[in-house]
C-alpha cells in the first residue's frame, strides 16, 4: 500500500500543482477507522482521556470530494484513514482536483483548548459546555490541505482544527 500511495502522490504532486512538487506525502494514520472522521459522533464514545492544551484552528469540508466520500459504505468496507487516503489519491487520477477531504486554515489568534480522545480515537474539545469534534492534521495526513498559505501542504506539524459549516466564517 505504501508503494502505491507514494506512486500516486508523485503523480498528483507534479503538474499543475508545482507549488507542492517534491513535497513528501503526509501519511494518514492506519490505526483509526475513517468512518469516525468522515461522519463523526456528536459526543465521545466510551472512556475519554485528556490529552493536552492545544491551539484550535478552523477548517471546512472540501466540497469537491464530498460526493464520492458520501457514497462510500463504511459498514460494508471498513477503511482506515490511510486506506481512505489511497482512495482519495485514486480519485485524483479519475478527475478529482484534490485528494483533500478537508481544508485547514491557520488562525491568526487561535483559541487554546484541552483536547480529549475517546475509545474510537476521535478527538474532542468542549466549547461552551458542548462536545465538538476536533481534527488532528497529523492523523489525517494529506487528507487535509492548507488554504491561505503558500501551498496546500504547508500545515503545522501537530495542528488541530474544528470544522465549520461555512468557509466565510473562517475569514471573518
XYZ file of C-alpha atoms in Angstrom:
172
model
C 0.000 0.000 0.000
C 2.832 2.432 0.818
C 4.349 1.993 -2.635
C 1.026 2.717 -4.307
C 0.418 5.742 -2.066
C 3.841 7.184 -2.872
C 3.409 6.478 -6.592
C 0.011 8.187 -6.693
C 1.312 11.120 -4.648
C 4.230 11.538 -7.059
C 1.758 11.662 -9.958
C -0.511 14.146 -8.161
C 2.207 16.468 -6.873
C 3.508 17.490 -10.292
C 1.583 19.460 -12.898
C -0.472 21.623 -12.388
C 0.404 21.886 -8.683
C 4.027 22.988 -8.981
C 3.928 24.620 -5.530
C 3.766 21.171 -3.917
C 6.193 19.481 -6.301
C 8.715 17.309 -4.445
C 6.807 17.527 -1.149
C 6.633 14.297 0.787
C 3.354 12.531 1.268
C 1.974 13.096 4.764
C 0.709 9.619 5.606
C -2.673 9.318 7.268
C -2.980 7.049 10.285
C -3.583 3.366 9.671
C -4.828 2.836 13.252
C -8.060 4.802 13.078
C -11.224 4.000 11.148
C -12.156 6.593 8.550
C -15.899 6.464 9.219
C -15.453 8.179 12.594
C -13.749 11.115 10.881
C -15.985 11.368 7.813
C -19.187 11.101 9.873
C -18.009 11.826 13.409
C -20.030 11.054 16.525
C -21.664 14.006 18.279
C -20.107 13.101 21.610
C -17.270 10.896 22.846
C -17.754 7.125 22.843
C -16.669 5.147 25.885
C -13.909 6.312 28.158
C -12.410 9.731 27.495
C -8.826 10.626 28.248
C -7.442 14.124 28.461
C -4.512 14.804 26.141
C -3.243 18.368 26.408
C -3.987 22.006 25.766
C -3.565 22.884 22.106
C -4.251 25.690 19.654
C -7.510 25.241 17.773
C -7.679 26.427 14.173
C -10.550 26.272 11.684
C -11.282 24.075 8.723
C -14.097 23.078 6.408
C -15.058 20.157 4.257
C -13.693 20.093 0.704
C -16.983 20.133 -1.193
C -15.458 18.840 -4.436
C -14.760 15.491 -2.780
C -17.795 15.363 -0.508
C -19.950 13.490 -3.026
C -17.757 10.454 -3.612
C -16.904 10.218 0.092
C -20.619 10.183 0.991
C -21.109 7.284 -1.430
C -18.647 5.083 0.470
C -20.334 2.427 2.580
C -18.159 2.112 5.658
C -20.286 -0.722 7.065
C -19.591 -2.995 4.085
C -15.985 -1.944 3.649
C -14.359 -0.552 6.801
C -11.467 1.702 5.841
C -8.612 3.076 7.884
C -7.673 6.708 7.341
C -4.704 5.511 5.273
C -6.941 3.377 3.059
C -9.217 6.393 2.615
C -6.135 8.394 1.654
C -5.381 5.804 -1.020
C -8.966 6.108 -2.315
C -8.632 9.910 -2.387
C -5.415 9.748 -4.395
C -7.007 7.268 -6.804
C -9.869 9.739 -7.264
C -7.371 12.383 -8.424
C -6.434 10.065 -11.295
C -10.136 9.810 -12.180
C -10.573 13.558 -12.454
C -10.884 14.857 -8.888
C -8.969 18.106 -8.430
C -7.593 17.366 -4.976
C -7.026 14.399 -2.668
C -8.065 16.621 0.242
C -11.276 15.937 2.138
C -10.835 18.909 4.479
C -9.253 22.334 4.207
C -7.233 23.773 7.101
C -6.832 27.484 7.778
C -4.271 28.654 10.319
C -5.991 31.121 12.651
C -4.299 34.403 13.471
C -5.443 34.177 17.097
C -6.162 30.510 17.810
C -8.048 29.548 20.948
C -6.354 27.237 23.429
C -8.492 24.271 24.464
C -7.985 20.946 26.196
C -8.236 18.022 23.787
C -9.833 14.738 24.819
C -9.726 11.449 22.935
C -12.378 8.738 23.127
C -12.111 4.952 22.672
C -12.507 5.280 18.895
C -9.553 7.667 18.582
C -11.753 10.664 17.806
C -10.593 13.906 19.417
C -12.989 16.326 21.084
C -12.922 19.703 22.770
C -15.565 21.365 24.897
C -16.916 24.645 23.564
C -19.478 26.353 25.784
C -20.125 23.062 27.583
C -20.810 21.143 24.361
C -18.555 18.425 22.914
C -17.208 19.250 19.474
C -15.032 17.090 17.227
C -11.557 18.444 16.608
C -9.423 17.020 13.811
C -5.724 16.218 14.095
C -3.803 17.103 10.936
C -1.211 14.511 11.910
C -3.812 11.698 11.922
C -5.351 12.871 8.648
C -2.078 13.288 6.758
C -2.631 14.522 3.212
C -6.387 14.119 3.552
C -6.257 17.718 4.776
C -4.851 20.565 2.692
C -3.973 24.097 3.663
C -5.782 27.225 2.487
C -4.487 30.748 2.965
C -0.816 29.750 2.873
C 1.937 29.329 0.296
C 0.819 25.846 -0.746
C -1.649 23.093 0.071
C 0.926 21.139 2.066
C 2.095 23.860 4.467
C 0.375 22.704 7.632
C 1.899 22.971 11.120
C 3.150 19.566 12.267
C 0.758 18.980 15.152
C -2.149 21.250 14.235
C -5.785 20.678 15.198
C -8.869 22.217 13.632
C -12.613 22.420 14.159
C -14.803 22.034 11.077
C -17.157 24.929 10.404
C -20.119 24.737 8.038
C -19.233 27.791 6.005
C -15.772 28.807 4.849
C -16.680 32.504 5.173
C -16.810 32.095 8.987
C -13.078 31.368 8.936
C -12.202 34.587 7.126
C -14.186 36.915 9.434
